[in-house]
XYZ file of C-alpha atoms in Angstrom:
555
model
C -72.486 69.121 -99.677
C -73.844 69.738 -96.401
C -75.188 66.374 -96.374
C -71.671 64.607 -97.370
C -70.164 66.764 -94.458
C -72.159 65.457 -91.982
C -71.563 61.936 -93.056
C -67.917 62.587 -92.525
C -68.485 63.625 -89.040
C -70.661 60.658 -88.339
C -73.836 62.467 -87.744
C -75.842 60.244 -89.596
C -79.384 61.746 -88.525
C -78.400 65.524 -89.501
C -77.261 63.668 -93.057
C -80.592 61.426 -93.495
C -82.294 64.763 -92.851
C -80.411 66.342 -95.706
C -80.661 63.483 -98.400
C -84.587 63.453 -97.273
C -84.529 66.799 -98.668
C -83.182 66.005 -102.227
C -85.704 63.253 -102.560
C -88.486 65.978 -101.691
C -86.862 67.976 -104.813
C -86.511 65.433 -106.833
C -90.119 63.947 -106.451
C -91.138 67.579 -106.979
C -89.498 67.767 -110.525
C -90.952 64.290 -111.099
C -94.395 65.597 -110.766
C -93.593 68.793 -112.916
C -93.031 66.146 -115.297
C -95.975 64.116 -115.072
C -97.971 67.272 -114.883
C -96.603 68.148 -118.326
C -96.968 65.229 -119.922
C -100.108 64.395 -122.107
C -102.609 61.308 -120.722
C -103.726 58.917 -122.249
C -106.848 56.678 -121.893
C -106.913 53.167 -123.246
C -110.097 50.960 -123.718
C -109.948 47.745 -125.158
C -106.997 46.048 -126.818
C -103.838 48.249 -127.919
C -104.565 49.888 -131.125
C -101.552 51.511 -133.398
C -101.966 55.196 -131.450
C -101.928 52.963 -128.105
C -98.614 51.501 -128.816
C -97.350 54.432 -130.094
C -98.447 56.240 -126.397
C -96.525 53.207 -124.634
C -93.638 54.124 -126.743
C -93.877 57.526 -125.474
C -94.430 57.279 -121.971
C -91.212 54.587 -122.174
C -89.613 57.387 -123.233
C -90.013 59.667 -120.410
C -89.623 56.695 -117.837
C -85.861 56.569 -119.833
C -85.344 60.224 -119.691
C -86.448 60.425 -116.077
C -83.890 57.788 -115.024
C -81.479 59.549 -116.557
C -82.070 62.884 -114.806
C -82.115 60.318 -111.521
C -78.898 59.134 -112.651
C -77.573 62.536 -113.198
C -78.402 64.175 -110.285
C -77.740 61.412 -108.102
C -74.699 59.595 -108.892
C -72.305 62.553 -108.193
C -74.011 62.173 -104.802
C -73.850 58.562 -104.473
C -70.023 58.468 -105.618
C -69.478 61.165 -102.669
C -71.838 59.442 -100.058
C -69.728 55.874 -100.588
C -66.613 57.699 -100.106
C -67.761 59.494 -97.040
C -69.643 56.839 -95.362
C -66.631 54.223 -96.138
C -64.372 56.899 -94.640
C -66.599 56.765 -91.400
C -67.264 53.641 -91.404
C -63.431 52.467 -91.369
C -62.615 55.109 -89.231
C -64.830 53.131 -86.630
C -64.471 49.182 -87.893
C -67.308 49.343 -90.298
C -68.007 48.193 -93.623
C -69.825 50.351 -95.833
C -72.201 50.190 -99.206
C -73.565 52.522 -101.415
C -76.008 52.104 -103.748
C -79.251 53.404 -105.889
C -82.318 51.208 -104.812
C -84.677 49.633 -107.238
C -86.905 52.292 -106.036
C -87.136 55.130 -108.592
C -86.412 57.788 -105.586
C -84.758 56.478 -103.098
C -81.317 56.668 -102.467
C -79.717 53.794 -100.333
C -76.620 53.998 -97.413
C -76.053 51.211 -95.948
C -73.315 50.475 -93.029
C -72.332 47.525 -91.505
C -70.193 46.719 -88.441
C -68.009 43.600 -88.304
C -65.985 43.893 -85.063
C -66.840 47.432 -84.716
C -64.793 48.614 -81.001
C -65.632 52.246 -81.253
C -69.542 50.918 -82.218
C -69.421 48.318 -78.959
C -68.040 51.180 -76.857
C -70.560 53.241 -77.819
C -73.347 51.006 -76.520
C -71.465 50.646 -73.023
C -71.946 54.092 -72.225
C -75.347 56.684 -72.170
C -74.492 60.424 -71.398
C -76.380 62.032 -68.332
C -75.536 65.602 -69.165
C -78.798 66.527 -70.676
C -80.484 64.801 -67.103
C -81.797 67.594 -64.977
C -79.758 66.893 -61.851
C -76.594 67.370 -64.014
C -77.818 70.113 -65.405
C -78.686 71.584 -62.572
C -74.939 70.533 -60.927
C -73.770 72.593 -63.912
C -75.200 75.821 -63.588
C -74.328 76.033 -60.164
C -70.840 75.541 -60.213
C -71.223 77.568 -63.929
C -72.144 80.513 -61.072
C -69.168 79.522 -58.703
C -66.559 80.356 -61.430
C -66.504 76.692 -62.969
C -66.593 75.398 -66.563
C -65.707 72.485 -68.430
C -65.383 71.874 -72.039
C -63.624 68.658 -71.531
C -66.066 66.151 -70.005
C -69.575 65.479 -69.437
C -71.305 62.857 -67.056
C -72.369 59.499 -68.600
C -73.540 55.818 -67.098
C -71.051 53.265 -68.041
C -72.120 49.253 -67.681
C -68.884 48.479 -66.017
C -68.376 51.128 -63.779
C -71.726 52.587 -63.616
C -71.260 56.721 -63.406
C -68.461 58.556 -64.523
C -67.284 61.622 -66.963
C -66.829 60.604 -70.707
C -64.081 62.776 -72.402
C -65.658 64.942 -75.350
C -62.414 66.042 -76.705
C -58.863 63.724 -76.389
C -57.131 64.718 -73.555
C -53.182 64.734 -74.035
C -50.521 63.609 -71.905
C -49.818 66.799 -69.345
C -53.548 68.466 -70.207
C -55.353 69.915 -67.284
C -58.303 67.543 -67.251
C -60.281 69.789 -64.415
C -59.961 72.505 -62.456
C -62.457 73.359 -59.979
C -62.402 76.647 -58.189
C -62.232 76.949 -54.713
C -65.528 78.776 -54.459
C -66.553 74.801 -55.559
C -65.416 73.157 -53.145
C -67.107 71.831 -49.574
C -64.663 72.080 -46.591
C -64.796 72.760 -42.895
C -64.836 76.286 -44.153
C -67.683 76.461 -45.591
C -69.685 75.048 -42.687
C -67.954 77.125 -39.737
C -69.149 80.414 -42.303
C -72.700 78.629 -42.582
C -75.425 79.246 -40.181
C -74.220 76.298 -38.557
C -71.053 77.635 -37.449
C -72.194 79.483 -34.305
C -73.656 76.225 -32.616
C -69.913 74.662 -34.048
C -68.204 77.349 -32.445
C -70.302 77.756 -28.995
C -70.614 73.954 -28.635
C -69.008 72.220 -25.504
C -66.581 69.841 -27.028
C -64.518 70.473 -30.598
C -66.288 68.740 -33.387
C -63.890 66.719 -35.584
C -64.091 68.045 -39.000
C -65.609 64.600 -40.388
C -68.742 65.561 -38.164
C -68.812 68.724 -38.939
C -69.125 67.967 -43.063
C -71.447 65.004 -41.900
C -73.504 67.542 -39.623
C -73.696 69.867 -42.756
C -74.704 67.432 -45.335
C -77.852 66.222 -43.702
C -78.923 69.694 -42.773
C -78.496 70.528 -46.455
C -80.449 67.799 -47.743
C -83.102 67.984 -44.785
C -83.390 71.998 -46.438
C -84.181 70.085 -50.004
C -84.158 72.935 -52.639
C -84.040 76.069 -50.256
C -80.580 74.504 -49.519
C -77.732 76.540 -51.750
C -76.080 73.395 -52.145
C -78.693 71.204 -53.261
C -77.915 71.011 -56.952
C -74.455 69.080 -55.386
C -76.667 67.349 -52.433
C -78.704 66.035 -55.545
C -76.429 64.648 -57.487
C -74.912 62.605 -54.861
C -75.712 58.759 -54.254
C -78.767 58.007 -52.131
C -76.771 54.386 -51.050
C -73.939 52.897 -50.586
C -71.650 50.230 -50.912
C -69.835 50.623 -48.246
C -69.438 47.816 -45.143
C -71.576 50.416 -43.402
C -74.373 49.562 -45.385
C -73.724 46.065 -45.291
C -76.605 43.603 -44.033
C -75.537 40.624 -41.515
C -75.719 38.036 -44.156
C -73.486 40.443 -46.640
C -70.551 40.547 -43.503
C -70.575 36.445 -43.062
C -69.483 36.080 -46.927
C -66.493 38.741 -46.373
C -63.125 37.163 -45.949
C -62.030 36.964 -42.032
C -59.783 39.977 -42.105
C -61.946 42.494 -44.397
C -64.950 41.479 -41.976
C -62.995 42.231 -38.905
C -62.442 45.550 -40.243
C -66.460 46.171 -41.818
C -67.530 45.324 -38.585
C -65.350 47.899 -37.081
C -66.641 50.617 -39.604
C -69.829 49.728 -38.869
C -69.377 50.121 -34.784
C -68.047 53.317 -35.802
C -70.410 54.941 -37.455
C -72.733 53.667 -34.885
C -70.307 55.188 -31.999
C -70.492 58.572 -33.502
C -73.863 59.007 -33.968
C -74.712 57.804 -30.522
C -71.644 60.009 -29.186
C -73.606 63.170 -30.943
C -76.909 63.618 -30.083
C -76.585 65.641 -27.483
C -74.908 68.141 -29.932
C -77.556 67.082 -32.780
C -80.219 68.255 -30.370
C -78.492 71.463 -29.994
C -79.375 72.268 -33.774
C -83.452 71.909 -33.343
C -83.542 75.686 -34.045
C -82.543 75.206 -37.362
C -84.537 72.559 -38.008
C -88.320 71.972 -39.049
C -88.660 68.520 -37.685
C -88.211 67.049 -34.437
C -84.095 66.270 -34.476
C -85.023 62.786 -33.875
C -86.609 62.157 -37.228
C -83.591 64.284 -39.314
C -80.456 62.818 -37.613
C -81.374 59.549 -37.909
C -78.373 56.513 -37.985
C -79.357 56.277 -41.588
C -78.586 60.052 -42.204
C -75.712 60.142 -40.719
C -74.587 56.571 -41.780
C -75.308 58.522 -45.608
C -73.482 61.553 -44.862
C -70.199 59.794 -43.065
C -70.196 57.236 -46.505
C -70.348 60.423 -48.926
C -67.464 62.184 -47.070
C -65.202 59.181 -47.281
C -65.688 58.019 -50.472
C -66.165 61.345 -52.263
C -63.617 63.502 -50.736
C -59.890 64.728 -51.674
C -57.012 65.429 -49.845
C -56.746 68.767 -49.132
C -54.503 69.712 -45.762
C -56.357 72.659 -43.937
C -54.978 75.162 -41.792
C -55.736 74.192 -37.934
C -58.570 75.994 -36.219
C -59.830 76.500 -32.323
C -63.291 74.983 -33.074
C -62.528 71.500 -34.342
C -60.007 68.801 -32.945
C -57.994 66.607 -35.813
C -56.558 66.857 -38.809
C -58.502 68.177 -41.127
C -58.024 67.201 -44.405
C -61.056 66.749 -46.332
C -62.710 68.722 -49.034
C -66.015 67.709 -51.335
C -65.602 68.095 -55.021
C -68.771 68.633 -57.024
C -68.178 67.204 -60.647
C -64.733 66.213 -60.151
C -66.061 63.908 -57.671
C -67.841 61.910 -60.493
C -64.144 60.430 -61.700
C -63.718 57.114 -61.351
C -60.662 54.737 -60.300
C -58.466 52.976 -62.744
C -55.354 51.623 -60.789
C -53.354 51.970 -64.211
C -53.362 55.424 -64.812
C -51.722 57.956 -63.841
C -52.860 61.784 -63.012
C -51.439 64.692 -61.081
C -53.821 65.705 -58.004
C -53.878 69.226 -55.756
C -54.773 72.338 -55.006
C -52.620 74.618 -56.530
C -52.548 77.895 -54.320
C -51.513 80.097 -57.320
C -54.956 79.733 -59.181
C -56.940 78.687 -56.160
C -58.267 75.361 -57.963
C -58.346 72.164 -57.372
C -56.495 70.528 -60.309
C -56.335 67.298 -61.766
C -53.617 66.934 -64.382
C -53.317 63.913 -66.753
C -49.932 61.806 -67.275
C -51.168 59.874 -70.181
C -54.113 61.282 -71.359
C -57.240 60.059 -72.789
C -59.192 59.098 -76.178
C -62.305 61.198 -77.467
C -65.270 59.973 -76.173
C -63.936 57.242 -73.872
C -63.954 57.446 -69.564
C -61.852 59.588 -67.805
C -60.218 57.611 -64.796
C -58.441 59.061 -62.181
C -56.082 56.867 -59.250
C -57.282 56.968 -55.675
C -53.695 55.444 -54.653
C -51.726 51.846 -55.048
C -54.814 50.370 -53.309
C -55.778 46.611 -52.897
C -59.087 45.601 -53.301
C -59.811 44.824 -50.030
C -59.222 48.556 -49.295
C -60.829 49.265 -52.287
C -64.291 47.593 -50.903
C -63.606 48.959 -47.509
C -62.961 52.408 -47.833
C -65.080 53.505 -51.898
C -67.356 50.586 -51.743
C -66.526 49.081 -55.403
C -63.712 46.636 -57.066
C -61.451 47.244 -59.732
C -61.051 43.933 -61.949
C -57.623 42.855 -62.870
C -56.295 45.120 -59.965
C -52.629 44.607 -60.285
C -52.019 45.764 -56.503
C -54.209 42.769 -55.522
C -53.199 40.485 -52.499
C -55.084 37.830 -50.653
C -54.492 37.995 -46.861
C -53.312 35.045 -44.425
C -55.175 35.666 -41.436
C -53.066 34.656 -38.454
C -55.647 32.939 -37.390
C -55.763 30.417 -40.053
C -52.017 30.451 -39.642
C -52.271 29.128 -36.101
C -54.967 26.573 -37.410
C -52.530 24.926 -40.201
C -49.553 24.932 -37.496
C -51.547 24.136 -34.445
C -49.565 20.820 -33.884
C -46.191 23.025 -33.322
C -45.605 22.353 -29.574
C -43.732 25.989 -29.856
C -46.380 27.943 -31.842
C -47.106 30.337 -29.106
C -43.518 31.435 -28.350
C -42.804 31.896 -32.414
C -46.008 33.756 -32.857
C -44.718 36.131 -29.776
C -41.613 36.509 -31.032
C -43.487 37.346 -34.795
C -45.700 39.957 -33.037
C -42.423 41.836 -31.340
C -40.664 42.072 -35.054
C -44.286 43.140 -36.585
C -44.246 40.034 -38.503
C -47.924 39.288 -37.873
C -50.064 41.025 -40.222
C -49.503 42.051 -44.123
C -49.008 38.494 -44.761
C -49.957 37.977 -48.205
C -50.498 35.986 -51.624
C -49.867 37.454 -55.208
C -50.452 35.840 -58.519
C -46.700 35.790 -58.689
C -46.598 34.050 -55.296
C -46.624 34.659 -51.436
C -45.332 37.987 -50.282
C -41.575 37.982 -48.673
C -43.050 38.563 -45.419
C -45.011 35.576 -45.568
C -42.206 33.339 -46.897
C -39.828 35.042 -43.979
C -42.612 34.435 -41.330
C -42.867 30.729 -42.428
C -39.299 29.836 -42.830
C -39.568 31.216 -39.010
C -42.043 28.809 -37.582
C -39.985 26.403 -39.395
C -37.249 26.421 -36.900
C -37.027 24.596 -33.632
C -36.655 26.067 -30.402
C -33.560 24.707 -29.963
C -32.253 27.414 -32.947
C -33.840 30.394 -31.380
C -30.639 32.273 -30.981
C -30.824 32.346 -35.071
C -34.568 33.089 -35.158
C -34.037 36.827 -35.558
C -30.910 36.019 -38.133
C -33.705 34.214 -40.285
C -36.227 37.501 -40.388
C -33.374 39.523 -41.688
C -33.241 37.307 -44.098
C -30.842 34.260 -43.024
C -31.099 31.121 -45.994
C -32.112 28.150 -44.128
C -31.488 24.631 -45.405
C -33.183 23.206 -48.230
C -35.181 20.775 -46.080
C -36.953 23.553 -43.904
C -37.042 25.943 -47.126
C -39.570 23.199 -48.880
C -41.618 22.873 -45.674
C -42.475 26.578 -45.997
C -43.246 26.150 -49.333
C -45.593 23.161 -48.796
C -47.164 25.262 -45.951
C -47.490 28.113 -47.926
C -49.288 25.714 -51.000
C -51.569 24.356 -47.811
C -52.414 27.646 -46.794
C -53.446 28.830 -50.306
C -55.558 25.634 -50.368
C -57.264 26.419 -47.561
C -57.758 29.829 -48.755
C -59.018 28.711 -51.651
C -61.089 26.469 -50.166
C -62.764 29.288 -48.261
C -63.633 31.389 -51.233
C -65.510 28.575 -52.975
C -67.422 28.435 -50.236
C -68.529 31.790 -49.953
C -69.080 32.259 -53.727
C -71.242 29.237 -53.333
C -73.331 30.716 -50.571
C -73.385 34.151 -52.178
C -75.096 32.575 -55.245
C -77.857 31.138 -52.948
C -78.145 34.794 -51.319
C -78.499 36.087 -54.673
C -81.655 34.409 -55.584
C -83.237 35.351 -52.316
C -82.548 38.773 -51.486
C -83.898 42.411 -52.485
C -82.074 45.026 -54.839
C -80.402 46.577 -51.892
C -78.451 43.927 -50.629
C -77.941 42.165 -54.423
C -75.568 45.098 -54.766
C -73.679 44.855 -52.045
C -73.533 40.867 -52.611
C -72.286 41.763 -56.296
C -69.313 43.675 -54.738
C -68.071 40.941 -52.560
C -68.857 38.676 -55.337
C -66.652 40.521 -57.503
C -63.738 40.484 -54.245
C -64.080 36.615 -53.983
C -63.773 36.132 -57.676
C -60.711 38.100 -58.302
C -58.878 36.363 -54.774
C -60.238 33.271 -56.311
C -57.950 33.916 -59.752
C -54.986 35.266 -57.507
C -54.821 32.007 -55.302
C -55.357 29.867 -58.044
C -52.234 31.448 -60.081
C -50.422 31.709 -56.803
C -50.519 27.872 -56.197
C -49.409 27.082 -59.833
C -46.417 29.767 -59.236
C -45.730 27.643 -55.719
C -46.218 23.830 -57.614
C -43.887 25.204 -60.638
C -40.913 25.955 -57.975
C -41.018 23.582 -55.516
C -39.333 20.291 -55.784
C -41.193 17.137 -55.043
C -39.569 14.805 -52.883
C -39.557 11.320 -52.846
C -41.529 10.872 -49.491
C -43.720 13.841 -47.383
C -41.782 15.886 -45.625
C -42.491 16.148 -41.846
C -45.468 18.933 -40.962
C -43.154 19.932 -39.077
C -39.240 20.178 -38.311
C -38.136 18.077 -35.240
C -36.770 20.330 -32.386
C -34.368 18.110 -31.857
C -32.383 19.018 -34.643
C -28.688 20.549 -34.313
C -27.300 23.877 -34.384
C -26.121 23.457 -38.308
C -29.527 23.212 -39.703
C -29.631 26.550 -40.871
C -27.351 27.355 -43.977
């Protein structure tokens, strides 16, 4: 019985263990047997009392198969039923059957498309790691327990928190006390606060988390927080980690803006030495060697990719909003952009919840939603990609704009006239098609001069004729082209990168790989959306619209 129960649970081991056991008793009363039974010695050729012996000892083989059939087919009925029932609960196909060997008892199952089987394999659990377990106790003393998840590795998202009972549309899915959580607070109360508080200039709080975190992992284990310190990632893959040869493959905007994060994080720890040398006393190495770039570079990547929003109450020592707060555990939840969950800190219990809208299956990831993010800001801000991200965009940089239109005599004065009505950036491609801003900004450049008393009519949305409607089109098309264009380039050269470099940089070339590939499927779609609704003409239209046409040109 116990054995059948834990086949209908799936615990296979705990019921091998079990039917392992009734073969033991069984081989037991087999040997009683034998023991009982007379032997017989037979020399030479089989006389009348050796046949009659054989006749016996046929006789017992009968009866014993019959007491194996007896005890064991009640059990074998039972086991098919069970395992079947397990087995189609997951995809499986099942068989049940007594072996040829006299004591053996066989349970066989088989998975055709098995999802729950394939799922399985795509994800390890962490929880009995000691670094988790570590993470748990201490939060376990700060008031915090979970029944509801447990940390695993994933192969397509890498860490996260498995469910390990179904979570139901509206269930709490964590709630983490504020005793938990990392804020400002907690380092102006630390014995870092006085050299906060007595320091020169305000802090803002971003430096003041960053300043905390390296102390705290410079401590190691004497550290109160190093259980969380441990369990955080020792890299990134941020643009702040990135490696020259990583930036070149980025498209134009994004590596505008990685550039900029990395000057950044360079500014500030130049900008803070002075105060970094302030803190030797609390140090036991020369400041030099524990506020390194790297350290900092570490620390300034684990507050902005790891923290939620949380507003805080303004203080006199630190300048800025301060919104930030680190979540131990909670902070292990990855991004899906289609789901749904209900984040804050809810002052009545003093816990950081997370509620879920749609809940989750036993056993599968738990996904949260960092916001209706692109994957551009995706890469930028968490370092990762979602596939199939449905708030995807490619960008037209204006500078490839100005490149595709750079025989317009007027460009200048249209792109002036764009930048006053803040119709220069968030241009953008979809899979559906380009963005109404970009379609607006291009049936703009497609007027004369000589029509720019209607310019401002056409970016509020003016028709214009048919003729300058399918010259933005075709432009738009072009641009796509060249955009495409681009990022078969760069996913050519990030192939020869990847057979050069070392594990560091492969995975920050894997996440721009991944960003090339998906703009590479929305372009593609985006120019069969623009070839499917644009009417050919019987001879190219003009790259451009004379200025000499009249005032009625526009509809």
């Amino acid at each position: 019985e116990l054995a059948l129960d834990a086949l209908r649970r799936g615990a296979g081991a705990a019921a091998g263990l079990l039917l392992l056991l009734l073969r033991l008793r069984l081989l037991a009363e087999l040997g009683a047997r034998r023991d009982k039974a007379p032997k017989h010695r037979h020399h030479g050729a089989v006389g009348s009392g050796g046949s009659a012996a054989v006749e016996q000892q046929q006789q017992q083989q009968q009866q014993l198969a019959s007491r194996r059939e007896e005890v064991f087919k009640p059990l074998l009925v039972a086991a098919a039923s069970s395992a079947q029932h397990v087995s189609n609960k997951h995809g499986g196909v099942s068989t049940c059957s007594l072996s040829n060997h006299p004591h053996r008892i066989t349970i066989t199952t088989r998975s055709a498309t098995s999802p729950w089987l394939e799922e399985t394999r795509r994800r390890v659990s962490l929880g009995h790691q000691l670094q988790y377990v570590r993470l748990r106790k201490f939060l376990h003393q700060r008031g915090f327990t979970s029944s509801l998840l447990q940390p695993a590795l994933f192969t397509d998202t890498g860490r996260g928190l498995q469910t390990l009972k179904t979570i139901k549309p509206c269930q709490l899915i964590i709630s983490l006390p504020e005793s938990c959580l990392l804020t400002t607070a907690t380092v102006l109360s630390s014995y870092l606060g006085q050299y906060i508080k007595s320091w020169k200039c305000r802090l803002s709080p971003l430096l003041a988390l960053c300043v905390f975190l390296v102390c705290e992992r410079h401590r190691g284990e004497a550290s109160d927080w190093f259980p969380y310190i441990d369990a955080l990632p020792t890299t990134y893959t941020c643009p702040a980690y990135f490696a020259d040869g990583v930036l070149a493959v980025l498209p134009a905007g994004v590596r505008r803006r990685a550039s900029e994060q990395r000057r950044a994080v360079r500014e500030l720890h130049s900008s803070s030495r002075d105060f970094f040398g302030s803190l030797q006393p609390v140090l036991s190495q020369p400041v030099e060697e524990v506020f390194t770039y790297e350290a900092l570079r570490w620390a300034w990547c684990s507050v902005n990719t790891r923290s939620v929003f949380m507003s805080h109450p303004s203080n006199n020592f630190l300048s800025g909003q301060d919104h930030y707060a680190l979540a131990p555990f909670l902070d292990l939840l990855n991004h899906r952009p289609d789901v749904q969950v209900k984040a804050s800190f809810n002052d009545a219990t003093r816990c950081y919840e997370i509620r879920s809208v749609s809940g989750t299956v036993r056993y599968q990831q738990a996904f949260i939603n960092y916001g209706s993010h692109d994957n551009q800001r995706l890469l930028l801000e968490y370092g990762f990609v979602a596939p199939g991200n449905p708030h995807s965009v490619v960008y037209v940089d204006a500078d490839l704009l100005c490149d595709v239109l750079r025989g317009d005599r007027s460009l200048d004065q249209k792109r002036k006239f764009l930048k006053e009505n803040n119709f220069v950036h968030n241009l953008t491609v979809s899979s559906d098609g380009p963005s109404w801003r970009l379609m607006t900004a291009l049936r703009l450049l497609s007027m004369p001069q000589t029509l720019y008393r209607q310019w401002k009519a056409v970016l509020l949305g003016q028709a214009v004729c048919e003729e300058r409607e399918e010259w933005s089109v075709h432009t738009a098309e072009t641009l796509c082209q060249r955009l495409l264009q681009d990022t078969n380039a760069a996913l050519e050269k990030i192939s020869d990168l990847l057979r050069q470099c070392d594990p560091a940089v492969r995975e920050q070339l894997d996440v721009v790989q991944s960003l090339r590939q998906e703009e590479r499927c929305i372009l593609g779609r985006c120019l069969e959306a623009l070839r499917g609704t644009v009417r050919q003409p019987d001879e190219a239209l003009p790259c451009q619209p004379d200025d000499n046409d009249d005032d009625d040109a526009v509809s």
